[in-house]
CSV table of C-alpha atoms and ligand atoms in Angstrom, one decimal:
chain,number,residue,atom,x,y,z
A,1,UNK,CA,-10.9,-9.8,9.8
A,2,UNK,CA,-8.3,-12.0,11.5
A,3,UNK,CA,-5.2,-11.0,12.6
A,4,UNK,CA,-2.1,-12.4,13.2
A,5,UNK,CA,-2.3,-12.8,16.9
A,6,UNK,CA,-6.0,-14.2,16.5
A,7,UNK,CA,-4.6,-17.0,13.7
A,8,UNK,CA,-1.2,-18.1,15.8
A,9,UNK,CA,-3.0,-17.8,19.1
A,10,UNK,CA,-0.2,-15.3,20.1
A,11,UNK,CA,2.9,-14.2,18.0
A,12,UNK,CA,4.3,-17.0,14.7
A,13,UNK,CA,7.4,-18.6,15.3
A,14,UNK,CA,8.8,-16.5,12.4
A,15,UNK,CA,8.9,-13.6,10.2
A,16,UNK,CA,9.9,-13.1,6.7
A,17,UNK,CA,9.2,-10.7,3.9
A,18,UNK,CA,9.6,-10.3,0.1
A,19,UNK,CA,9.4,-7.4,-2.5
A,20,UNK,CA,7.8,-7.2,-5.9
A,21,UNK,CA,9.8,-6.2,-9.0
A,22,UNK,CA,9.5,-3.4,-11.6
A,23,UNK,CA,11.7,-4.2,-14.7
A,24,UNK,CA,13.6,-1.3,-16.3
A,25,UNK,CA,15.5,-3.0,-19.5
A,26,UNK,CA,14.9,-7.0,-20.6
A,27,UNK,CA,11.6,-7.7,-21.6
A,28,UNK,CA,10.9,-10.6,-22.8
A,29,UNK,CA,14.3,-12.0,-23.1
A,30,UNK,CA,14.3,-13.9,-19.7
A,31,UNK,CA,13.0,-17.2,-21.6
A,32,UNK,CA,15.1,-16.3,-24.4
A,33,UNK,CA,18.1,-17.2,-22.2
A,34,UNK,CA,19.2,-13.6,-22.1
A,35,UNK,CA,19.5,-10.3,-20.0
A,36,UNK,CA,17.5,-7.9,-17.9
A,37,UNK,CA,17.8,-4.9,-15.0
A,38,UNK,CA,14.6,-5.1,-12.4
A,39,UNK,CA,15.0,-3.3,-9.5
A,40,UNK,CA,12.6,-4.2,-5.8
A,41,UNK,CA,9.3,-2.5,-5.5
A,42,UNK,CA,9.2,-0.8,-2.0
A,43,UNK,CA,6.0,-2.3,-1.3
A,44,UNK,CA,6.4,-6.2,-0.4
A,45,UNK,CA,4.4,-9.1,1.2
A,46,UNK,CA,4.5,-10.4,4.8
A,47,UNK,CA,4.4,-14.3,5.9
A,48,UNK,CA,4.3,-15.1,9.1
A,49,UNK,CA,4.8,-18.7,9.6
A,50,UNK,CA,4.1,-21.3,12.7
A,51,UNK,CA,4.2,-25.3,12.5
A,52,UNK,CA,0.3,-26.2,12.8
A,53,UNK,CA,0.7,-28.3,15.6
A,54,UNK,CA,-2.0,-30.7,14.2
A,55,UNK,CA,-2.8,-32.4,11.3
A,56,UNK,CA,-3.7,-29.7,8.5
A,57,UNK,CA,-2.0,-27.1,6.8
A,58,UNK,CA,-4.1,-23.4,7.6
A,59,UNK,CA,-3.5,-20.5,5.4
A,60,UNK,CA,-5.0,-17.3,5.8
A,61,UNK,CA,-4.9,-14.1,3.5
A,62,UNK,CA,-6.3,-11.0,5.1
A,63,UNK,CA,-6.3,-8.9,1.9
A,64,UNK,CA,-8.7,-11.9,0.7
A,65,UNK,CA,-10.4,-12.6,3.7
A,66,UNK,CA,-9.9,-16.1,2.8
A,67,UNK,CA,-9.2,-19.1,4.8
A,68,UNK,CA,-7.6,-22.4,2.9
A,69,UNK,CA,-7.3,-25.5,5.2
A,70,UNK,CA,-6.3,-29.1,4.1
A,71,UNK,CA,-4.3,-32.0,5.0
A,72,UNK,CA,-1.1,-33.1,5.1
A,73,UNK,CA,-1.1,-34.9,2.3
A,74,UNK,CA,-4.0,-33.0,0.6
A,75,UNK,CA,-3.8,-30.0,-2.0
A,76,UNK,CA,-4.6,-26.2,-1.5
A,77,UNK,CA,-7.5,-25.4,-4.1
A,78,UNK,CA,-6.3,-23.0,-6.9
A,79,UNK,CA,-6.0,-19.4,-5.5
A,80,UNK,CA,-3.1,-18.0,-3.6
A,81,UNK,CA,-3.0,-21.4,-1.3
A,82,UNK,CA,-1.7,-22.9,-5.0
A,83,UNK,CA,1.6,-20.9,-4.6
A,84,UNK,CA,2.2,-21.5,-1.0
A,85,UNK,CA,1.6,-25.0,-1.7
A,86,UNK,CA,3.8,-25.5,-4.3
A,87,UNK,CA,6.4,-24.0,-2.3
A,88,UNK,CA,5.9,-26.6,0.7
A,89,UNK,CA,5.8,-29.2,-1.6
A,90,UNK,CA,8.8,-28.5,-3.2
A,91,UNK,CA,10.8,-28.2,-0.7
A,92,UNK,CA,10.2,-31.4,0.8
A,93,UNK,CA,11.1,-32.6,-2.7
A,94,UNK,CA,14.7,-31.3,-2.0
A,95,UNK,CA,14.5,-33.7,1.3
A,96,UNK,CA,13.4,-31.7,3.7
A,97,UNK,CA,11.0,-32.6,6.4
A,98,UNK,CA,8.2,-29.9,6.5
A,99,UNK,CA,5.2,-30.6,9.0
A,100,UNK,CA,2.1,-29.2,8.7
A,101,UNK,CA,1.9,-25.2,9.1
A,102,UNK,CA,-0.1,-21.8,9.8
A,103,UNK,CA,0.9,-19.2,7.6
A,104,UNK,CA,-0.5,-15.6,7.2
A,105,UNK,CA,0.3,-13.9,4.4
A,106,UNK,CA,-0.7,-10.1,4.2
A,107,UNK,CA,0.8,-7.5,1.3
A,108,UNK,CA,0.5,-4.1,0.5
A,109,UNK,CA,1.5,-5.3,-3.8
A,110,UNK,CA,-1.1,-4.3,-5.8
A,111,UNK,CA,-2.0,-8.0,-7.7
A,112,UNK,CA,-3.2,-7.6,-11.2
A,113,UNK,CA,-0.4,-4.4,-11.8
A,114,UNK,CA,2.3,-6.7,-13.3
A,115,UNK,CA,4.6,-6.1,-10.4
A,116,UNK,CA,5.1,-10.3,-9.5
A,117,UNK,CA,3.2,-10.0,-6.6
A,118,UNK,CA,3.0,-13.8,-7.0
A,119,UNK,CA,6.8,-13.9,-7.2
A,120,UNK,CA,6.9,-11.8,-3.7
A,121,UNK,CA,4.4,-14.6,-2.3
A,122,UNK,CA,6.5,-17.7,-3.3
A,123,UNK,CA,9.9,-16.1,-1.9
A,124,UNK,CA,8.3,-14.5,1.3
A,125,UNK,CA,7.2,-18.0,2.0
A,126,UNK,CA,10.3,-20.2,0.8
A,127,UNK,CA,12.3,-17.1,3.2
A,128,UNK,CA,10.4,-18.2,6.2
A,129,UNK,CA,10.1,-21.8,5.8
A,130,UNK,CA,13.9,-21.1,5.6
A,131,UNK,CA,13.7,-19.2,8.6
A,132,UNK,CA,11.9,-21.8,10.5
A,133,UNK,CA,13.3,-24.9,9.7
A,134,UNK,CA,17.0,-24.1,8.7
A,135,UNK,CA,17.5,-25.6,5.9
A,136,UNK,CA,20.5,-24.2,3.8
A,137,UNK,CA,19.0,-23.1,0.5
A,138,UNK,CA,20.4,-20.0,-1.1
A,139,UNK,CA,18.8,-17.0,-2.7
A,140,UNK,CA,19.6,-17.9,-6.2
A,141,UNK,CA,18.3,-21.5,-5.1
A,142,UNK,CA,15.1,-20.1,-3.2
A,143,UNK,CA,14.4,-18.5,-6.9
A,144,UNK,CA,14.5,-21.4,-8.7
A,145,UNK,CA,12.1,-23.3,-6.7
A,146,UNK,CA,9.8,-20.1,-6.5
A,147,UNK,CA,9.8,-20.0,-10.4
A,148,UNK,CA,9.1,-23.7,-10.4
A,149,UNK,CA,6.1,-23.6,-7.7
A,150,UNK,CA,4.5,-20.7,-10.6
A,151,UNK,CA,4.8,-23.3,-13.2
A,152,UNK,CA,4.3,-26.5,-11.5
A,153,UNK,CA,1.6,-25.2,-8.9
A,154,UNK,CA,-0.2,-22.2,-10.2
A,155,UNK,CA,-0.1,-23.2,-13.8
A,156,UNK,CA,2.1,-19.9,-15.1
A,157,UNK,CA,4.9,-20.3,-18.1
A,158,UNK,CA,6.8,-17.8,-16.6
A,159,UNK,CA,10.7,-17.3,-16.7
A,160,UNK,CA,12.9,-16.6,-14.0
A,161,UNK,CA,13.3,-13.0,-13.8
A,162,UNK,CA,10.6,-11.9,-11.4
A,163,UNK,CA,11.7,-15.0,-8.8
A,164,UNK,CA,15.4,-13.9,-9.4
A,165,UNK,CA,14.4,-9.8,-8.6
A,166,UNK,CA,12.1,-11.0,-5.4
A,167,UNK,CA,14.9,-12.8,-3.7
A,168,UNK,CA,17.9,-10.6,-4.6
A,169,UNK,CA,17.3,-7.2,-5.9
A,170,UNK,CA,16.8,-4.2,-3.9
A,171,UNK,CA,15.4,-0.8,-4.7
A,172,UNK,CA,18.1,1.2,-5.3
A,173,UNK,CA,19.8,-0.8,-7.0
A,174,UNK,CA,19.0,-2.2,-10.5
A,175,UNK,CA,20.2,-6.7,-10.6
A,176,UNK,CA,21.5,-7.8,-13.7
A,177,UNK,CA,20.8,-10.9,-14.5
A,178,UNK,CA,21.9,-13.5,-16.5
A,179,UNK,CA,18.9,-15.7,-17.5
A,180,UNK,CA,21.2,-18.4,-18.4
A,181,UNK,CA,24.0,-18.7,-15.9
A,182,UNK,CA,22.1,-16.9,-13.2
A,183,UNK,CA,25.1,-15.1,-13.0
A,184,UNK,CA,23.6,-11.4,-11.1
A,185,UNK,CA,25.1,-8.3,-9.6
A,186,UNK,CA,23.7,-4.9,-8.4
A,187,UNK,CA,24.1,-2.2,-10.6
A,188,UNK,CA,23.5,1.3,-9.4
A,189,UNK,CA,20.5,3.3,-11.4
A,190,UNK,CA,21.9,6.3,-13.0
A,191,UNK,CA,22.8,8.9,-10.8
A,192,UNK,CA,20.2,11.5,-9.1
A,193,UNK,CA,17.4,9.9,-10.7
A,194,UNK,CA,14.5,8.2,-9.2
A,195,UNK,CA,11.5,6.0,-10.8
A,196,UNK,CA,7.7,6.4,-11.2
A,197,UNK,CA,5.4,3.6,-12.0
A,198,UNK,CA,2.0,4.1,-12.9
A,199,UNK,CA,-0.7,1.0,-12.8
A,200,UNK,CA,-2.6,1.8,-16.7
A,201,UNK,CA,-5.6,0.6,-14.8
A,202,UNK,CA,-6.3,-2.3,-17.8
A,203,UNK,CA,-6.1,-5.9,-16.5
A,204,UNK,CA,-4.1,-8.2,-18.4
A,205,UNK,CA,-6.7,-10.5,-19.5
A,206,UNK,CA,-5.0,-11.4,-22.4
A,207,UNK,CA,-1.5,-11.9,-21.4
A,208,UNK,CA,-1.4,-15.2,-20.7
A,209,UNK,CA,-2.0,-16.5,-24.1
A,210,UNK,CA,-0.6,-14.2,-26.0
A,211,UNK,CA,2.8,-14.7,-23.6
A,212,UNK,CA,3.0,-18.7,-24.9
A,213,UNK,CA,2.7,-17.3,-28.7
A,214,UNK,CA,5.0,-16.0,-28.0
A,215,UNK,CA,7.6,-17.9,-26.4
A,216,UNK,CA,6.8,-20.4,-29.0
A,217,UNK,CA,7.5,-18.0,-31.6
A,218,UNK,CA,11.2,-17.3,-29.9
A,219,UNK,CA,11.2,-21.2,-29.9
A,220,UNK,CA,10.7,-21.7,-33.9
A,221,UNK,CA,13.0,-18.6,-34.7
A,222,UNK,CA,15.7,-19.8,-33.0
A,223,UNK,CA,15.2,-23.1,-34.8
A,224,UNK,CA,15.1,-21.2,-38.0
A,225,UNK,CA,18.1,-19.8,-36.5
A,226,UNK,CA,20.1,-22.6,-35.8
A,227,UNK,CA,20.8,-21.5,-32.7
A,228,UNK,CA,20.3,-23.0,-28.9
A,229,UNK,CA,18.5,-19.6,-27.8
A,230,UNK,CA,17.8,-16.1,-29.3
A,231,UNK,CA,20.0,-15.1,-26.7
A,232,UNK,CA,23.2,-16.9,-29.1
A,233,UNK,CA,22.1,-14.8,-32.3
A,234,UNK,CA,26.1,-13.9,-33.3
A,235,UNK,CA,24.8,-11.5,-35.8
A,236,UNK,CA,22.0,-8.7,-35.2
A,237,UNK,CA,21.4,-8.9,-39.2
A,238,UNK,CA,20.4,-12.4,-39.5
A,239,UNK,CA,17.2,-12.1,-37.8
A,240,UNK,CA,16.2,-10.0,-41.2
A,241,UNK,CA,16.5,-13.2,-43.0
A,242,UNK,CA,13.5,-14.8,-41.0
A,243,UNK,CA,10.0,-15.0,-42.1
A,244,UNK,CA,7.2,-12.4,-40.3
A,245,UNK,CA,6.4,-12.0,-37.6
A,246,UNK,CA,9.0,-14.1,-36.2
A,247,UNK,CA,12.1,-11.8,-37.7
A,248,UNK,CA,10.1,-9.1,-35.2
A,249,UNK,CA,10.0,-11.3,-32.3
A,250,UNK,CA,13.3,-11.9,-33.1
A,251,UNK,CA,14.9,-8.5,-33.2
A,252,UNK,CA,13.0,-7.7,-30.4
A,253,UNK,CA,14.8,-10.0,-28.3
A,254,UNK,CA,18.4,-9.4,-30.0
A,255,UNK,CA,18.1,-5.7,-30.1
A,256,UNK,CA,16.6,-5.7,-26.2
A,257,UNK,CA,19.4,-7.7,-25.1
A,258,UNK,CA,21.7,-5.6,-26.2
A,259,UNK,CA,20.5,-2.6,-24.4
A,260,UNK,CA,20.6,-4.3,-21.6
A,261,UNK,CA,24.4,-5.0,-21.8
A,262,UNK,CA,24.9,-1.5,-22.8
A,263,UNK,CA,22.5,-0.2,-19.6
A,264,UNK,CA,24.4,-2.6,-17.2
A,265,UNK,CA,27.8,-1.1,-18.2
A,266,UNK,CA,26.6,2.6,-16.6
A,267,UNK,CA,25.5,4.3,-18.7
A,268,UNK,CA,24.6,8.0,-18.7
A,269,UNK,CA,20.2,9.2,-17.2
A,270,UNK,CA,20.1,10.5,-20.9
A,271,UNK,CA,21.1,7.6,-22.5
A,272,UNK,CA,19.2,5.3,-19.9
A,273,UNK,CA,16.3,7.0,-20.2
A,274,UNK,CA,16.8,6.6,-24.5
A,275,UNK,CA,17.2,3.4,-24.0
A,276,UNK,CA,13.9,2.7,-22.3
A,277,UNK,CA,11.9,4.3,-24.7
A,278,UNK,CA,13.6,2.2,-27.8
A,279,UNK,CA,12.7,-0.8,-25.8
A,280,UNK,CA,8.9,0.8,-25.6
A,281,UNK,CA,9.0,1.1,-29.2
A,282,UNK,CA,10.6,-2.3,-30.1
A,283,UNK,CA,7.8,-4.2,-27.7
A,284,UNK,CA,4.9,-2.1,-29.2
A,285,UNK,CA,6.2,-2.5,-32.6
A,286,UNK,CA,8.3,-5.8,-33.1
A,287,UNK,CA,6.7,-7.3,-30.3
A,288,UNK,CA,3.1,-6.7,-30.0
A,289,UNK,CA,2.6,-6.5,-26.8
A,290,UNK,CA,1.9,-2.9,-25.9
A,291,UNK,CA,-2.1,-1.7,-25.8
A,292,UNK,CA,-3.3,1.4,-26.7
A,293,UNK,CA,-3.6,2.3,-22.9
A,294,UNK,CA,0.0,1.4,-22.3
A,295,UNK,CA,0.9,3.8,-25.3
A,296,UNK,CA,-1.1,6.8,-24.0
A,297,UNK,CA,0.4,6.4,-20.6
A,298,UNK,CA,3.6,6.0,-21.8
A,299,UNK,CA,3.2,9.6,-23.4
A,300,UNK,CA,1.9,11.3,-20.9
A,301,UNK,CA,5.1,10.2,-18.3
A,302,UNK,CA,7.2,11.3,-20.9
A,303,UNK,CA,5.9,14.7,-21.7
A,304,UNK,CA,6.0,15.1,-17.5
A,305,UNK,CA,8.5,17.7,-16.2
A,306,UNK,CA,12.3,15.8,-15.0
A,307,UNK,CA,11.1,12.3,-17.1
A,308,UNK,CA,13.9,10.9,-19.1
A,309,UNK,CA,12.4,7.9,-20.8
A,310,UNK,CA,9.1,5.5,-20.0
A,311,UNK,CA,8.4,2.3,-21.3
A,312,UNK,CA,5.5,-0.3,-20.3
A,313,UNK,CA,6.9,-3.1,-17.9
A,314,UNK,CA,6.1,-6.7,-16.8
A,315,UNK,CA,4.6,-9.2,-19.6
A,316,UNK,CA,2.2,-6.2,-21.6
A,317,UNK,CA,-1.0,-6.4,-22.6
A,318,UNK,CA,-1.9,-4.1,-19.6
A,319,UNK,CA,-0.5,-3.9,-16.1
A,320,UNK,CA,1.8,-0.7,-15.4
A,321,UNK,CA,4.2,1.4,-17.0
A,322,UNK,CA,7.5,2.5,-15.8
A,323,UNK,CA,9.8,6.1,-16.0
A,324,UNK,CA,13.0,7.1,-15.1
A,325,UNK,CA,13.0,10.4,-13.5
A,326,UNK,CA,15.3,14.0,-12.4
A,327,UNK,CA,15.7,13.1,-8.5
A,328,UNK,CA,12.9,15.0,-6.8
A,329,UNK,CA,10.6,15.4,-9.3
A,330,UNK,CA,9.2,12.3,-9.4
A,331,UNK,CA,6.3,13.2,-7.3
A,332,UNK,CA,5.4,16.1,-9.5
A,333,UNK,CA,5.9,14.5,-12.3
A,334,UNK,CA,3.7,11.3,-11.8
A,335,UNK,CA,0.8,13.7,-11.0
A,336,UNK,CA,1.2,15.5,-14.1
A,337,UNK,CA,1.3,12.2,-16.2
A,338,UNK,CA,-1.5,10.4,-14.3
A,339,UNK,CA,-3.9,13.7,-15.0
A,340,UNK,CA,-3.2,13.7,-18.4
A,341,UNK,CA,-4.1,10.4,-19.0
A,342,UNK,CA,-7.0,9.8,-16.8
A,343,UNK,CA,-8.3,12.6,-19.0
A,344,UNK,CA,-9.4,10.4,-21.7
A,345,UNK,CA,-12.4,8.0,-22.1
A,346,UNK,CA,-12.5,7.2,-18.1
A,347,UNK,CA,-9.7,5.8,-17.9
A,348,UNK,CA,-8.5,5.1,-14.0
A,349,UNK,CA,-4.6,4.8,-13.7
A,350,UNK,CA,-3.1,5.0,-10.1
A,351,UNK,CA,0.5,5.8,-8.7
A,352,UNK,CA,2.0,2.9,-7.7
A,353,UNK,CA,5.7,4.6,-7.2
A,354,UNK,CA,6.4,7.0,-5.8
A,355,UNK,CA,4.7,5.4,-3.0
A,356,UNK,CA,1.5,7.8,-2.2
A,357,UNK,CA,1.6,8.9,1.0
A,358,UNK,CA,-1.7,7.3,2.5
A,359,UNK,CA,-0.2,4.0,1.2
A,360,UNK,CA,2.4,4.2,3.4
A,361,UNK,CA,1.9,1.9,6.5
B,1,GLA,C1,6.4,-12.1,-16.9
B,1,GLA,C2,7.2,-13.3,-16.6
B,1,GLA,C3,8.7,-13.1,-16.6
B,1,GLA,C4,9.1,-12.4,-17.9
B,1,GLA,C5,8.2,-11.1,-18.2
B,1,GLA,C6,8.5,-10.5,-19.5
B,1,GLA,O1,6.6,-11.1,-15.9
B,1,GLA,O2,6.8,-13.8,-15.4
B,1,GLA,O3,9.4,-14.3,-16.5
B,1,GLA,O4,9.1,-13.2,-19.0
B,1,GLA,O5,6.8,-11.5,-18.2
B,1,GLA,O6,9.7,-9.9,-19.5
C-alpha cells in the first residue's frame, strides 16, 4: 500500500475533502427540473493534490490499490482516473492553466451504496485544484462542472442533485434545491430527530438503464404535456389524462415535488416522517423503481422502535434505504431493523449511518 508521504515524496501541496449525499425528499425530480432535500453523509473522500513536477499526470487510489499514470495530453483509462480527469480537463476548458499533477484520493464512502461517492470524488478534487491554483470558481459553479465531468467523462446521465449536495450541503442540515435555478438554502431537519441509512446489500446492476427509461419517459410526458418540464405541470389532475405508464411517472414527479415544497417549509417529525413513506410508496408504485429488497428493508426501519418514516434513497433498483428517527434512538433502532431483515434468505445489509463505531477513523 502507498501512502501519502510515499506518493508526494513528503507532504502534497494541498488538502481538500468532499462528502457523499443521502437524499430525504426529491427523487427523481432533479432531471425533471424540480425539487429535493439531501443532506452530507459524515463519511467523505480525501484528495491530496501536488503539481507532478514532470511530464504525466499520477493518480493513486489506496482503497483500489491502483495506480493510473498518463500524459499531459493523454486520457485516464475508465475507472475512478475517468472522474478526476474529466475534472482537470474541464477546468482548463474554463481557461485555466492546469499542469500536470499527483493526486491521492482515499475515502471512507462506501461505492456501490448509492450515496454519490462519485459526486464526493469529482468535488473533492475540483476543491483542491481550487485550492492549489486559485482560481475563483464557486460552489454552485464547482457543481456544475462536477455533474458535467459524470456525464462527459464517466459516461453517467445523471442530474445535478448529488454534485449540488457534495459541494454545499452539510449534515445537519437538509439543502433545498432548486434543480432549475439552482437556487439552494439550508433547511434544518425536524427537530430532535436524527437519520439511519442502511446499505440493502443489492448492487444496482440495473439502474443505469432503467434510470434513461426513465428520464425519457418524463421527456415524452411532458411533451404530451405541453409543458417545458414536469416540474411546470400547473395542475396535479392533468397527469390522469396521460397514457400508462407515463401518467405514473408523471405523478410521481408532480406529487414528489410537492412534498418537497411542503417538507422545505418545516414541517412537523410526524408529518416528515409521513411524507417519506408516501414518497416510498409513490417510487415503488408509480415509479418502479423500488426492489423487493428495498421494500423489506424499508419495513423493517419502520417497525424499529423511535422510526418515523423510511423510504429507499439514491436512483433505486438497490443501493440503501434511508429513516428518519426519535434523537437517540437511532443506534438501537438500526440494529433492530438490520436483524430483522438480514433474517431472510441471506440477505447481508450493513449500517451505513449511524456511523458504526469501528468505522470511525
Ligand atoms: C441519481 C442521479 C441523481 C438523481 C437521483 C434520483 O443519484 O445521479 O441526479 O437523479 O439518481 O433522484
Amino acid at each position: 500500500m502507498v501512502t501519502p508521504d510515499t506518493f508526494f515524496g513528503g507532504a502534497p501541496e494541498v488538502n481538500a475533502s468532499a462528502p457523499g449525499r443521502v437524499n430525504l425528499l426529491g427523487e427523481h425530480t432533479d432531471y425533471n427540473d424540480g425539487f429535493m432535500l439531501p443532506v452530507a453523509t459524515p463519511q467523505g473522500t480525501l484528495v491530496a493534490m501536488s503539481r507532478s513536477g514532470d511530464d504525466h499526470f499520477h493518480f493513486y487510489s489506496p482503497n483500489l490499490d491502483q495506480t493510473v499514470t498518463f500524459a499531459r495530453d493523454g486520457n485516464a483509462p475508465q475507472g475512478y482516473g475517468s472522474y478526476i480527469e474529466g475534472c482537470i480537463r474541464l477546468v482548463q476548458a474554463e481557461g485555466i492553466e492546469v499542469p500536470p499533477l499527483r493526486i491521492y484520493v482515499d475515502t471512507n464512502l462506501p461505492v456501490g451504496s448509492g450515496l454519490s461517492s462519485s459526486a464526493a470524488l469529482e468535488v473533492a478534487t475540483l476543491r483542491a485544484m481550487r485550492a492549489l491554483l486559485g482560481f475563483e470558481l464557486d460552489d454552485v459553479r464547482l457543481a456544475q462542472i462536477a455533474r458535467r465531468a459524470e456525464i462527459e467523462y464517466a459516461h453517467v446521465n445523471c442530474g445535478i442533485m448529488d454534485q449540488m449536495a457534495s459541494s454545499l450541503a452539510d449534515e445537519s442540515n437538509m439543502l433545498f434545491i432548486d434543480a432549475r435555478t439552482l437556487e439552494h438554502r439550508l433547511v434544518p431537519l425536524p427537530a430532535d430527530t436524527e437519520l439511519i441509512v442502511i446499505d440493502s446489500g443489492v448492487a444496482r446492476t440495473l439502474a443505469a438503464s432503467k434510470y434513461n427509461e426513465r428520464r425519457a419517459e418524463c421527456e415524452e410526458a411532458s411533451r404530451k404535456l405541453g409543458v417545458d418540464a414536469l416540474r411546470d405541470v400547473a395542475d396535479p389532475d392533468s397527469v390522469e389524462s396521460l397514457p400508462s405508464p407515463l401518467r405514473e411517472r408523471a405523478r410521481h414527479v408532480v406529487q414528489e415535488n410537492l412534498r418537497v415544497l411542503e417538507a422545505a417549509q418545516g414541517v412537523s417529525a410526524e408529518r416528515f416522517g409521513e411524507l417519506m413513506n408516501a414518497s416510498h410508496v409513490s417510487l415503488r408504485d408509480d415509479y418502479e423503481v423500488s426492489i423487493p429488497e428495498l421494500d423489506a428493508l424499508c419495513d423493517a426501519l419502520r417497525a424499529a422502535p423511535g422510526v418515523l418514516g423510511a423510504r429507499l434513497t439514491g436512483a433505486g433498483f438497490g443501493g440503501a434505504c434511508v429513516a428518519l428517527c426519535r434523537k437517540g434512538q437511532g443506534q438501537e433502532a438500526a440494529a433492530t431493523a438490520l436483524a430483522a431483515y438480514n433474517n431472510v434468505n441471506g440477505r447481508q445489509g450493513r449500517i451505513l449511518v449511524p456511523v458504526p463505531t469501528e468505522q470511525k477513523g
